[in-house]
XYZ file of C-alpha atoms in Angstrom:
207
model
C -165.978 19.058 53.434
C -169.580 17.768 53.395
C -172.662 18.976 51.917
C -175.067 20.376 54.453
C -178.933 20.420 53.864
C -178.989 23.519 51.852
C -176.421 21.975 49.337
C -173.612 24.092 50.414
C -170.000 22.524 50.973
C -169.071 23.037 54.532
C -165.852 22.140 56.472
C -166.420 18.961 58.344
C -165.309 19.333 62.184
C -165.939 16.399 64.499
C -166.621 17.078 68.341
C -166.202 13.883 70.144
C -167.915 14.337 73.667
C -166.738 11.674 76.316
C -168.742 11.811 79.553
C -166.495 10.551 82.334
C -167.172 9.305 85.830
C -164.712 7.270 87.852
C -162.974 6.019 84.716
C -159.308 6.060 85.782
C -158.926 2.550 84.307
C -159.755 3.542 80.833
C -159.852 7.129 80.170
C -156.167 7.408 79.063
C -156.500 4.526 76.728
C -159.844 5.839 75.158
C -158.277 9.517 74.861
C -154.978 7.994 73.284
C -157.095 6.086 70.644
C -159.445 8.926 69.916
C -156.701 11.323 69.176
C -154.977 8.696 66.852
C -158.095 8.547 64.635
C -157.511 9.166 61.086
C -160.544 11.473 60.441
C -160.977 13.025 57.072
C -159.950 16.714 57.152
C -158.084 16.218 60.432
C -160.484 18.393 61.965
C -161.187 16.978 65.381
C -161.792 18.100 69.031
C -162.120 15.739 72.126
C -164.415 17.254 74.879
C -163.850 15.221 78.202
C -166.653 16.226 80.862
C -165.327 14.863 84.206
C -168.618 14.382 86.061
C -167.386 14.881 89.586
C -165.258 11.782 89.566
C -163.694 10.740 92.807
C -161.231 7.920 91.793
C -158.354 10.002 90.295
C -159.894 10.500 86.820
C -159.168 14.150 87.371
C -155.754 13.720 88.325
C -155.068 11.659 85.336
C -156.600 14.397 83.009
C -154.495 16.811 84.641
C -151.463 15.529 83.039
C -153.044 15.093 79.644
C -152.002 17.690 76.819
C -153.270 17.985 73.290
C -154.290 20.903 71.253
C -157.362 18.975 70.425
C -158.137 18.151 73.776
C -160.878 20.126 75.834
C -161.645 19.504 79.345
C -164.690 20.649 81.368
C -165.295 19.689 85.102
C -168.366 19.115 87.099
C -168.134 19.763 90.863
C -170.154 17.040 91.729
C -171.880 13.921 89.792
C -174.787 15.064 87.805
C -175.294 12.201 85.645
C -174.333 11.189 82.119
C -176.915 13.193 80.387
C -175.874 16.212 82.309
C -172.219 15.635 81.352
C -173.098 15.212 77.486
C -175.241 18.223 77.770
C -172.491 20.480 79.078
C -170.293 18.841 76.274
C -172.798 19.954 73.559
C -172.688 23.422 74.967
C -169.030 23.673 74.643
C -168.613 22.127 71.415
C -167.208 23.914 68.245
C -167.523 21.161 65.629
C -170.094 20.726 62.580
C -170.976 17.451 64.054
C -171.064 16.003 67.393
C -170.449 12.158 68.451
C -170.695 10.785 71.980
C -168.408 8.302 73.006
C -168.182 6.598 76.396
C -165.006 6.209 78.682
C -165.529 2.886 79.514
C -164.420 1.024 76.378
C -167.698 -0.460 75.542
C -167.415 0.899 71.962
C -164.697 0.447 69.565
C -162.865 3.625 68.366
C -162.017 2.042 65.090
C -165.738 2.135 64.166
C -165.678 5.992 64.231
C -164.512 6.520 60.698
C -167.166 4.125 59.209
C -169.653 6.643 60.800
C -168.224 9.499 59.290
C -168.063 8.318 55.642
C -171.690 8.554 54.891
C -171.687 12.157 56.075
C -168.838 13.299 53.800
C -170.359 11.537 50.791
C -173.787 12.890 51.387
C -175.524 9.563 51.769
C -176.881 10.870 55.268
C -177.313 13.731 57.774
C -177.570 11.545 60.969
C -175.685 8.231 61.137
C -175.952 5.545 64.160
C -173.422 2.891 64.979
C -175.948 0.032 65.669
C -174.977 -2.985 68.005
C -175.748 -5.753 65.922
C -175.036 -9.451 67.135
C -172.170 -10.828 65.492
C -170.348 -7.436 65.010
C -168.192 -7.337 67.984
C -171.043 -6.543 70.494
C -171.406 -7.742 74.009
C -174.630 -7.081 75.816
C -174.541 -7.039 79.585
C -177.442 -9.555 79.712
C -180.262 -11.266 78.008
C -182.834 -8.905 79.555
C -180.655 -5.823 78.311
C -180.747 -7.260 74.844
C -184.619 -8.149 74.905
C -185.250 -4.711 76.512
C -183.471 -2.825 73.957
C -185.242 -4.817 71.207
C -188.563 -3.967 72.880
C -188.147 -0.266 73.281
C -186.724 0.041 69.645
C -189.748 -1.751 68.314
C -192.365 0.586 70.165
C -190.295 3.640 69.150
C -190.448 2.483 65.476
C -194.108 1.869 65.795
C -194.668 5.421 67.418
C -192.769 7.094 64.745
C -193.213 5.065 61.816
C -189.229 4.458 61.434
C -187.237 1.051 61.309
C -184.027 1.723 63.162
C -182.408 -1.435 64.906
C -180.906 0.290 67.993
C -182.800 2.787 69.831
C -180.360 3.314 72.667
C -176.878 3.205 70.864
C -174.384 5.597 72.242
C -172.847 6.182 68.877
C -174.796 8.920 67.282
C -173.211 11.363 64.710
C -175.520 14.206 64.590
C -175.196 17.650 62.890
C -174.541 20.161 65.564
C -177.406 22.717 64.527
C -179.841 19.799 64.677
C -178.728 18.504 68.107
C -178.752 21.994 69.436
C -182.465 22.679 68.188
C -183.691 19.931 70.587
C -184.831 20.772 74.191
C -182.960 17.896 75.807
C -183.411 17.786 79.635
C -182.517 14.250 80.692
C -179.545 13.975 83.282
C -179.205 10.390 83.218
C -178.737 7.646 80.629
C -182.119 8.407 79.293
C -180.303 11.210 77.104
C -179.628 8.530 74.545
C -183.228 7.673 74.103
C -184.287 11.341 74.240
C -182.029 12.403 71.521
C -183.327 9.419 69.232
C -186.881 10.280 70.052
C -186.373 13.913 68.958
C -184.779 13.019 65.771
C -187.469 10.569 64.744
C -190.088 13.173 65.937
C -188.450 15.654 63.621
C -188.693 13.357 60.764
C -184.962 12.379 60.590
C -184.182 8.415 59.713
C -180.523 7.598 60.960
C -178.252 5.958 58.405
C -176.991 2.979 60.370
C -173.847 1.111 60.166
C -172.976 -2.127 62.396
């Protein structure tokens, strides 16, 4: 249970959206790890959006069975943002978390994002990729670019977040569905953050 903005106690159910394109090397390991999570209330659904994979990812998903597993297929590759938007439309939970299938992020971090929601400390929670906390940046320029864009977003919206582009965003379903999202590529992560900040929400960050 968590306290929603109206002050009512509401059942907590987490929908994890896993956009997947040609992830045959990691997809089953990621799914096994996600389904082994100890989430309070045990209410969990994993929505995998197979975004037109051509490497055997779809065949691997054919053999995967679990009552908490939901699969949606795109006939062709439409992009990560399009896959996430498809997942949002299919989700049944009270909150949504996007989790990439390439193992960039650690499944073990997810319960720490849930705790501030359940204790009423936050409505939106981000997993911030902070140096020294199990983070690997692809390059120096990737790190510098992220910090620069995060700085400009903070100036624009008067906020003080540390990681604008993080994938790990735990967001209430009604809030997420209130946004008019249209990004088809990786820009969706930035679009979600911009919409939240524009609406006056300030994410609670955990490393």
